[in-house]
Amino acid sequence: MMISYRLMQSRDVAGVFKVDQACFSHNWTEDSYQAETKNILSNYIVAEVDGEIIGFGGFWQVLDEAHITNIAVRETYRQTGVGQRIMNAMLALALEKGCVGMTLEVRGDNQPAINFYLKNKFTREGRRKDYYGTGMDGIIMWRYGLE
């Protein structure tokens, strides 16, 4: 099985949306992802096997910071390194574009995601109360230095 990693194109939106639907309960719309293909701040990496999108990750570049919007991998491909390779591609792209740091919010009860970010040299920097809805705080995480 050969997995390729590349920048998202508008033809990938339907596949990205399918992954979103399978992974998240507070989903973006297909139109949101289509808009991301035209957003000058937006940078998305897709993971693809035999023409099927199996994962993706994106960030918005705001000045010299990369703000992760989302990372998702289909359940059958989790724990295989796909998410890590998407993160590596995002870090490399952000560095190439002149970013000096990367940030995100993650649900406070999403320990697997928190562990993934900690493994990738992110640190907990704060909390956004009720960010994901009543009683669902967001943990603000940062990584300074992308090399």
PDB file of C-alpha atoms in Angstrom:
ATOM      1  CA  MET A   1       0.000   0.000   0.000  1.00  0.00           C
ATOM      2  CA  MET A   2       1.457   3.296  -1.142  1.00  0.00           C
ATOM      3  CA  ILE A   3       0.299   6.413   0.714  1.00  0.00           C
ATOM      4  CA  SER A   4       0.992   9.767  -0.907  1.00  0.00           C
ATOM      5  CA  TYR A   5       0.986  13.132   0.851  1.00  0.00           C
ATOM      6  CA  ARG A   6       0.336  16.347  -1.038  1.00  0.00           C
ATOM      7  CA  LEU A   7      -1.365  19.728  -0.919  1.00  0.00           C
ATOM      8  CA  MET A   8      -5.163  19.632  -1.017  1.00  0.00           C
ATOM      9  CA  GLN A   9      -6.835  20.655  -4.269  1.00  0.00           C
ATOM     10  CA  SER A  10     -10.496  21.480  -4.885  1.00  0.00           C
ATOM     11  CA  ARG A  11     -11.037  17.995  -6.374  1.00  0.00           C
ATOM     12  CA  ASP A  12     -10.154  16.555  -2.930  1.00  0.00           C
ATOM     13  CA  VAL A  13     -12.955  18.322  -1.054  1.00  0.00           C
ATOM     14  CA  ALA A  14     -15.495  15.482  -1.220  1.00  0.00           C
ATOM     15  CA  GLY A  15     -12.922  13.002   0.123  1.00  0.00           C
ATOM     16  CA  VAL A  16     -11.764  15.367   2.860  1.00  0.00           C
ATOM     17  CA  PHE A  17     -15.386  15.934   3.859  1.00  0.00           C
ATOM     18  CA  LYS A  18     -15.969  12.159   4.092  1.00  0.00           C
ATOM     19  CA  VAL A  19     -13.010  11.858   6.476  1.00  0.00           C
ATOM     20  CA  ASP A  20     -14.336  14.812   8.496  1.00  0.00           C
ATOM     21  CA  GLN A  21     -17.758  13.146   8.777  1.00  0.00           C
ATOM     22  CA  ALA A  22     -16.173   9.898   9.971  1.00  0.00           C
ATOM     23  CA  CYS A  23     -13.920  11.566  12.557  1.00  0.00           C
ATOM     24  CA  PHE A  24     -15.688  14.586  14.052  1.00  0.00           C
ATOM     25  CA  SER A  25     -19.023  15.217  15.724  1.00  0.00           C
ATOM     26  CA  HIS A  26     -18.919  19.006  15.187  1.00  0.00           C
ATOM     27  CA  ASN A  27     -18.281  18.762  11.486  1.00  0.00           C
ATOM     28  CA  TRP A  28     -17.382  21.424   9.021  1.00  0.00           C
ATOM     29  CA  THR A  29     -19.542  21.558   5.902  1.00  0.00           C
ATOM     30  CA  GLU A  30     -18.388  20.505   2.459  1.00  0.00           C
ATOM     31  CA  ASP A  31     -18.704  24.173   1.453  1.00  0.00           C
ATOM     32  CA  SER A  32     -16.310  25.108   4.289  1.00  0.00           C
ATOM     33  CA  TYR A  33     -13.637  22.844   2.850  1.00  0.00           C
ATOM     34  CA  GLN A  34     -14.316  24.148  -0.656  1.00  0.00           C
ATOM     35  CA  ALA A  35     -13.805  27.676   0.686  1.00  0.00           C
ATOM     36  CA  GLU A  36     -10.490  26.565   2.218  1.00  0.00           C
ATOM     37  CA  THR A  37      -9.175  25.780  -1.282  1.00  0.00           C
ATOM     38  CA  LYS A  38      -9.619  29.480  -2.129  1.00  0.00           C
ATOM     39  CA  ASN A  39      -8.541  30.956   1.226  1.00  0.00           C
ATOM     40  CA  ILE A  40      -5.093  32.562   0.889  1.00  0.00           C
ATOM     41  CA  LEU A  41      -4.352  31.838   4.570  1.00  0.00           C
ATOM     42  CA  SER A  42      -5.225  28.152   4.228  1.00  0.00           C
ATOM     43  CA  ASN A  43      -2.773  25.268   3.796  1.00  0.00           C
ATOM     44  CA  TYR A  44      -3.978  21.648   3.769  1.00  0.00           C
ATOM     45  CA  ILE A  45      -2.153  18.356   3.329  1.00  0.00           C
ATOM     46  CA  VAL A  46      -4.035  15.221   2.270  1.00  0.00           C
ATOM     47  CA  ALA A  47      -3.017  11.582   2.634  1.00  0.00           C
ATOM     48  CA  GLU A  48      -4.232   9.430  -0.229  1.00  0.00           C
ATOM     49  CA  VAL A  49      -4.284   5.710  -1.066  1.00  0.00           C
ATOM     50  CA  ASP A  50      -5.385   4.567  -4.544  1.00  0.00           C
ATOM     51  CA  GLY A  51      -7.249   7.824  -5.151  1.00  0.00           C
ATOM     52  CA  GLU A  52      -9.041   7.777  -1.770  1.00  0.00           C
ATOM     53  CA  ILE A  53      -8.403  10.471   0.842  1.00  0.00           C
ATOM     54  CA  ILE A  54      -7.640   8.708   4.152  1.00  0.00           C
ATOM     55  CA  GLY A  55      -6.524  11.705   6.189  1.00  0.00           C
ATOM     56  CA  PHE A  56      -5.853  15.414   6.114  1.00  0.00           C
ATOM     57  CA  GLY A  57      -4.537  18.278   8.170  1.00  0.00           C
ATOM     58  CA  GLY A  58      -4.713  21.997   7.740  1.00  0.00           C
ATOM     59  CA  PHE A  59      -3.527  25.291   9.126  1.00  0.00           C
ATOM     60  CA  TRP A  60      -4.073  28.958   8.522  1.00  0.00           C
ATOM     61  CA  GLN A  61      -0.976  31.098   8.241  1.00  0.00           C
ATOM     62  CA  VAL A  62      -1.497  34.321  10.172  1.00  0.00           C
ATOM     63  CA  LEU A  63       1.626  36.435   9.796  1.00  0.00           C
ATOM     64  CA  ASP A  64       4.409  34.168  11.110  1.00  0.00           C
ATOM     65  CA  GLU A  65       2.155  31.734  12.997  1.00  0.00           C
ATOM     66  CA  ALA A  66       0.487  28.548  11.801  1.00  0.00           C
ATOM     67  CA  HIS A  67      -2.918  27.921  13.408  1.00  0.00           C
ATOM     68  CA  ILE A  68      -3.981  24.285  12.995  1.00  0.00           C
ATOM     69  CA  THR A  69      -7.622  24.034  11.973  1.00  0.00           C
ATOM     70  CA  ASN A  70      -7.954  20.246  12.075  1.00  0.00           C
ATOM     71  CA  ILE A  71      -6.170  16.942  11.584  1.00  0.00           C
ATOM     72  CA  ALA A  72      -8.097  13.741  10.907  1.00  0.00           C
ATOM     73  CA  VAL A  73      -7.251  10.194   9.875  1.00  0.00           C
ATOM     74  CA  ARG A  74      -9.754   7.466   9.033  1.00  0.00           C
ATOM     75  CA  GLU A  75      -9.996   4.990  11.888  1.00  0.00           C
ATOM     76  CA  THR A  76      -8.576   2.048   9.920  1.00  0.00           C
ATOM     77  CA  TYR A  77      -5.366   4.023   9.259  1.00  0.00           C
ATOM     78  CA  ARG A  78      -4.806   5.327  12.799  1.00  0.00           C
ATOM     79  CA  GLN A  79      -1.698   4.194  14.682  1.00  0.00           C
ATOM     80  CA  THR A  80       0.075   3.564  11.355  1.00  0.00           C
ATOM     81  CA  GLY A  81       2.046   6.828  11.135  1.00  0.00           C
ATOM     82  CA  VAL A  82      -0.331   8.601   8.742  1.00  0.00           C
ATOM     83  CA  GLY A  83      -1.177  11.354  11.241  1.00  0.00           C
ATOM     84  CA  GLN A  84       2.504  11.833  12.066  1.00  0.00           C
ATOM     85  CA  ARG A  85       3.420  12.153   8.390  1.00  0.00           C
ATOM     86  CA  ILE A  86       0.632  14.706   7.901  1.00  0.00           C
ATOM     87  CA  MET A  87       1.966  16.661  10.901  1.00  0.00           C
ATOM     88  CA  ASN A  88       5.531  16.456   9.557  1.00  0.00           C
ATOM     89  CA  ALA A  89       4.356  17.801   6.189  1.00  0.00           C
ATOM     90  CA  MET A  90       2.436  20.615   7.887  1.00  0.00           C
ATOM     91  CA  LEU A  91       5.443  21.573  10.032  1.00  0.00           C
ATOM     92  CA  ALA A  92       7.727  21.578   6.975  1.00  0.00           C
ATOM     93  CA  LEU A  93       5.271  23.662   4.946  1.00  0.00           C
ATOM     94  CA  ALA A  94       4.779  26.160   7.784  1.00  0.00           C
ATOM     95  CA  LEU A  95       8.552  26.505   8.200  1.00  0.00           C
ATOM     96  CA  GLU A  96       8.987  26.949   4.446  1.00  0.00           C
ATOM     97  CA  LYS A  97       6.363  29.744   4.529  1.00  0.00           C
ATOM     98  CA  GLY A  98       8.253  31.575   7.295  1.00  0.00           C
ATOM     99  CA  CYS A  99       6.233  30.515  10.338  1.00  0.00           C
ATOM    100  CA  VAL A 100       8.071  30.473  13.662  1.00  0.00           C
ATOM    101  CA  GLY A 101       5.379  28.779  15.730  1.00  0.00           C
ATOM    102  CA  MET A 102       2.302  26.601  15.472  1.00  0.00           C
ATOM    103  CA  THR A 103      -0.787  26.640  17.680  1.00  0.00           C
ATOM    104  CA  LEU A 104      -4.132  24.890  18.066  1.00  0.00           C
ATOM    105  CA  GLU A 105      -7.047  24.235  20.372  1.00  0.00           C
ATOM    106  CA  VAL A 106      -7.887  20.653  21.303  1.00  0.00           C
ATOM    107  CA  ARG A 107     -10.800  19.338  23.354  1.00  0.00           C
ATOM    108  CA  GLY A 108      -9.727  18.929  26.942  1.00  0.00           C
ATOM    109  CA  ASP A 109     -11.119  15.388  27.029  1.00  0.00           C
ATOM    110  CA  ASN A 110      -9.320  14.262  23.841  1.00  0.00           C
ATOM    111  CA  GLN A 111      -6.328  12.655  25.533  1.00  0.00           C
ATOM    112  CA  PRO A 112      -5.098  10.767  22.432  1.00  0.00           C
ATOM    113  CA  ALA A 113      -4.891  14.061  20.506  1.00  0.00           C
ATOM    114  CA  ILE A 114      -3.249  15.856  23.436  1.00  0.00           C
ATOM    115  CA  ASN A 115      -0.672  13.055  23.663  1.00  0.00           C
ATOM    116  CA  PHE A 116      -0.044  13.321  19.897  1.00  0.00           C
ATOM    117  CA  TYR A 117       0.640  17.049  20.172  1.00  0.00           C
ATOM    118  CA  LEU A 118       2.820  16.650  23.275  1.00  0.00           C
ATOM    119  CA  LYS A 119       4.855  14.037  21.361  1.00  0.00           C
ATOM    120  CA  ASN A 120       5.266  16.666  18.626  1.00  0.00           C
ATOM    121  CA  LYS A 121       6.792  19.223  21.039  1.00  0.00           C
ATOM    122  CA  PHE A 122       3.636  21.245  21.680  1.00  0.00           C
ATOM    123  CA  THR A 123       3.067  22.539  25.212  1.00  0.00           C
ATOM    124  CA  ARG A 124      -0.139  23.416  27.030  1.00  0.00           C
ATOM    125  CA  GLU A 125      -0.377  27.198  27.184  1.00  0.00           C
ATOM    126  CA  GLY A 126      -3.941  27.902  28.294  1.00  0.00           C
ATOM    127  CA  ARG A 127      -7.598  26.961  28.288  1.00  0.00           C
ATOM    128  CA  ARG A 128     -10.636  28.358  26.460  1.00  0.00           C
ATOM    129  CA  LYS A 129     -13.667  27.752  28.641  1.00  0.00           C
ATOM    130  CA  ASP A 130     -16.603  26.129  26.812  1.00  0.00           C
ATOM    131  CA  TYR A 131     -14.741  26.467  23.483  1.00  0.00           C
ATOM    132  CA  TYR A 132     -16.324  23.268  22.135  1.00  0.00           C
ATOM    133  CA  GLY A 133     -19.698  23.844  23.822  1.00  0.00           C
ATOM    134  CA  THR A 134     -20.948  24.010  27.388  1.00  0.00           C
ATOM    135  CA  GLY A 135     -18.592  22.080  29.639  1.00  0.00           C
ATOM    136  CA  MET A 136     -16.171  21.280  26.797  1.00  0.00           C
ATOM    137  CA  ASP A 137     -13.071  23.419  27.223  1.00  0.00           C
ATOM    138  CA  GLY A 138     -10.385  23.820  24.602  1.00  0.00           C
ATOM    139  CA  ILE A 139      -6.748  23.395  25.583  1.00  0.00           C
ATOM    140  CA  ILE A 140      -4.524  25.930  23.827  1.00  0.00           C
ATOM    141  CA  MET A 141      -1.256  24.355  22.723  1.00  0.00           C
ATOM    142  CA  TRP A 142       1.806  25.927  21.114  1.00  0.00           C
ATOM    143  CA  ARG A 143       4.982  24.764  19.495  1.00  0.00           C
ATOM    144  CA  TYR A 144       7.720  27.353  19.210  1.00  0.00           C
ATOM    145  CA  GLY A 145      10.393  26.545  16.653  1.00  0.00           C
ATOM    146  CA  LEU A 146       9.298  24.314  13.810  1.00  0.00           C
ATOM    147  CA  GLU A 147      12.615  22.650  12.915  1.00  0.00           C
TER     148      GLU A 147
END
